[in-house]
Coordinates of C-alpha atoms in Angstrom, one line a residue:
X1 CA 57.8 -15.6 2.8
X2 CA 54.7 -13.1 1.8
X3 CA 51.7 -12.4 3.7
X4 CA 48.4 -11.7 2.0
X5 CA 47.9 -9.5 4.6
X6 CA 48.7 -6.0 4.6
X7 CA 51.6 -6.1 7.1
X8 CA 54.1 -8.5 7.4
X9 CA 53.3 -10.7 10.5
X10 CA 55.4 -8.9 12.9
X11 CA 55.0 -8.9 17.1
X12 CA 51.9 -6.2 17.7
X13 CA 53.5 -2.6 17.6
X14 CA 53.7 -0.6 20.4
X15 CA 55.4 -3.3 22.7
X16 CA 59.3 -2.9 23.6
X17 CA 61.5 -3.6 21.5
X18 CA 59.5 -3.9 18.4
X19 CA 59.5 -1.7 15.7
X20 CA 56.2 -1.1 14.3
X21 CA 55.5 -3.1 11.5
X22 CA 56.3 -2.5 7.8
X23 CA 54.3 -2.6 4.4
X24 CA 54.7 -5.9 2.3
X25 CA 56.3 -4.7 -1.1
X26 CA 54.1 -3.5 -4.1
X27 CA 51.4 -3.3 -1.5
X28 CA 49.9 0.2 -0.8
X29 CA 49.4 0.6 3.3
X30 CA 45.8 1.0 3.5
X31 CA 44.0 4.5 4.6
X32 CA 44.4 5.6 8.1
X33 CA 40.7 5.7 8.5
X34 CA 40.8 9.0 8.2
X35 CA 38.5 9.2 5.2
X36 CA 34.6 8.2 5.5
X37 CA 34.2 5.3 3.4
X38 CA 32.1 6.1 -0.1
X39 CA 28.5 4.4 -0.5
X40 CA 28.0 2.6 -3.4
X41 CA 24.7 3.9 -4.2
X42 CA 25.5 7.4 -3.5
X43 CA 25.2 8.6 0.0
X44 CA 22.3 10.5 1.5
X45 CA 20.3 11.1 -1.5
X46 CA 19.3 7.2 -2.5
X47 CA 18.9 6.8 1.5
X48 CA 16.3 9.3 1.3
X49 CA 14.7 7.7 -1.9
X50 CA 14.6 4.5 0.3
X51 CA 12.6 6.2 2.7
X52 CA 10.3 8.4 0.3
X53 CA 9.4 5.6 -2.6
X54 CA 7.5 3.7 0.2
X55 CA 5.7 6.4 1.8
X56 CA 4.8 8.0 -1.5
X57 CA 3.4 4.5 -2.9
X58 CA 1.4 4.2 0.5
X59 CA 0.0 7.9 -0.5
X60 CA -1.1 6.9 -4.1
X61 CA -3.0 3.6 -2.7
X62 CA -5.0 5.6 0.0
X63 CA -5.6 8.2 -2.8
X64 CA -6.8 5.8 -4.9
X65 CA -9.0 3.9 -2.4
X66 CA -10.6 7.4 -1.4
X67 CA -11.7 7.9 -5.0
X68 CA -13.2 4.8 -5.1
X69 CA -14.8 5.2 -2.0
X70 CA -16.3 8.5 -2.8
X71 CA -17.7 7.4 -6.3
X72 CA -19.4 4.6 -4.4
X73 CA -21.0 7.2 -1.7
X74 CA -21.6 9.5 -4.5
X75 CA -24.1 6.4 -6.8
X76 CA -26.3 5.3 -3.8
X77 CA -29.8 5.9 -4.6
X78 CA -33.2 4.3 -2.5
X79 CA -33.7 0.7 -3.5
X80 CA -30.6 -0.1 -4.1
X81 CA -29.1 -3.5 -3.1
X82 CA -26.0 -3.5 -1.4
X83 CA -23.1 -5.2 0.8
X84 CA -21.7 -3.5 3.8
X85 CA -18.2 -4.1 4.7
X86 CA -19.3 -6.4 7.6
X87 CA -20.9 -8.5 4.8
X88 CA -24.7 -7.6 5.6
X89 CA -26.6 -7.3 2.3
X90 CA -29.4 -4.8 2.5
X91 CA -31.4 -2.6 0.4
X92 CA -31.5 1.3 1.0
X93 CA -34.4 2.6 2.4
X94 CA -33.8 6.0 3.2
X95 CA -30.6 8.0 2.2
X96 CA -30.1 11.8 2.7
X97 CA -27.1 13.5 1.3
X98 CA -26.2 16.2 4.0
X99 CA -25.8 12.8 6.7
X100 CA -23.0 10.3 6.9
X101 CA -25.8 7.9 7.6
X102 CA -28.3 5.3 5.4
X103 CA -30.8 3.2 6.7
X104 CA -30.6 -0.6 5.7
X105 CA -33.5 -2.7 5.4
X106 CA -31.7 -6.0 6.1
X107 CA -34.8 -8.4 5.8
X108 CA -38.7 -7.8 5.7
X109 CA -39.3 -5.0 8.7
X110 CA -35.6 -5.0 10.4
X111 CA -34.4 -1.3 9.7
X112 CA -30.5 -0.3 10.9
X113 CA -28.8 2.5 10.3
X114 CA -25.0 2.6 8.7
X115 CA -22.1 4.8 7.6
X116 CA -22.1 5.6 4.2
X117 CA -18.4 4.4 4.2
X118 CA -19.2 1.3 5.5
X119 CA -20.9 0.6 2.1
X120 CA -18.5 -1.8 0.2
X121 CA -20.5 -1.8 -3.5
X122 CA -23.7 -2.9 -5.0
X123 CA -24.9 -6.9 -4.4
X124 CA -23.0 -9.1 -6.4
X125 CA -25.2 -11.3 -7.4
X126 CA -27.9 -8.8 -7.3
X127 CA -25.7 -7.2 -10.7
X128 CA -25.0 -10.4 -11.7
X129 CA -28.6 -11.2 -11.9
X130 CA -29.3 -7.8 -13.6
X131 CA -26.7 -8.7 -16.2
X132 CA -28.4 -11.6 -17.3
X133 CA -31.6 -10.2 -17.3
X134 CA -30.0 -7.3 -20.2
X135 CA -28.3 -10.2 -22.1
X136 CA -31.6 -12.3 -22.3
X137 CA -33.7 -9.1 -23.5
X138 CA -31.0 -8.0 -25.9
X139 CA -31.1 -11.9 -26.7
X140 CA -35.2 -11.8 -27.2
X141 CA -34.8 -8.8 -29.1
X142 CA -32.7 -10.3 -31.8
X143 CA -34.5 -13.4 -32.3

């Protein structure tokens, strides 16, 4: 009777009076774990692609973000209307370039003072509004 194992179902080896077990014919015996097994993908190089590709995407983003970031800083003028990351809308009273700091008029009389980076963009609808105002002149124009 075959086995589909590799040995033939013997006693366990080693014991008295038992040989140790035998191959099955046209079966190879199998390695003697000797050799290290071989990766499908290629060992230690695509293990260290694993391990860079993320890192290296999470360096693009930030790189990105930074740009964006800086351009932002970069366009602020007085009187502009914008929205902090903490959602305050404001407009710029008094900006100076050598200082990490703008102060925020955040209604009639109420000064604070902010990081630049805290800056998210100019007011939504404050560009939104100045949008419409181009098309309807551009509209006037042609009429």
């Amino acid at each position: 009777m075959a086995s589909s194992n590799w040995f033939q179902p013997n006693a366990a080896p080693g014991r008295a009076g038992n040989a140790p077990a035998t191959p099955v014919e046209g079966q190879s015996p199998p390695s003697g774990g000797h050799e290290a097994p071989s990766s499908p993908f290629g060992g230690g190089a695509f293990q260290f692609l694993i391990l860079a590709l993320p890192l290296l995407l999470i360096f693009v983003m930030t790189r990105s973000q930074n740009k964006k970031q800086k351009q932002i800083e970069s366009s602020l003028k007085a009187g502009d209307r914008v929205v902090t990351q903490a959602g305050l809308i404001g407009k710029i009273v008094d900006i100076n370039p050598n200082s990490p700091r703008v102060k925020l008029e955040i209604a009639p009389g109420v000064n604070v003072q902010i990081l630049k980076s805290a800056i998210q963009g100019p007011d939504p609808g404050e560009v939104a509004a100045a949008d419409a105002k181009v098309a309807e002149t551009a509209k006037d124009k042609k009429s």
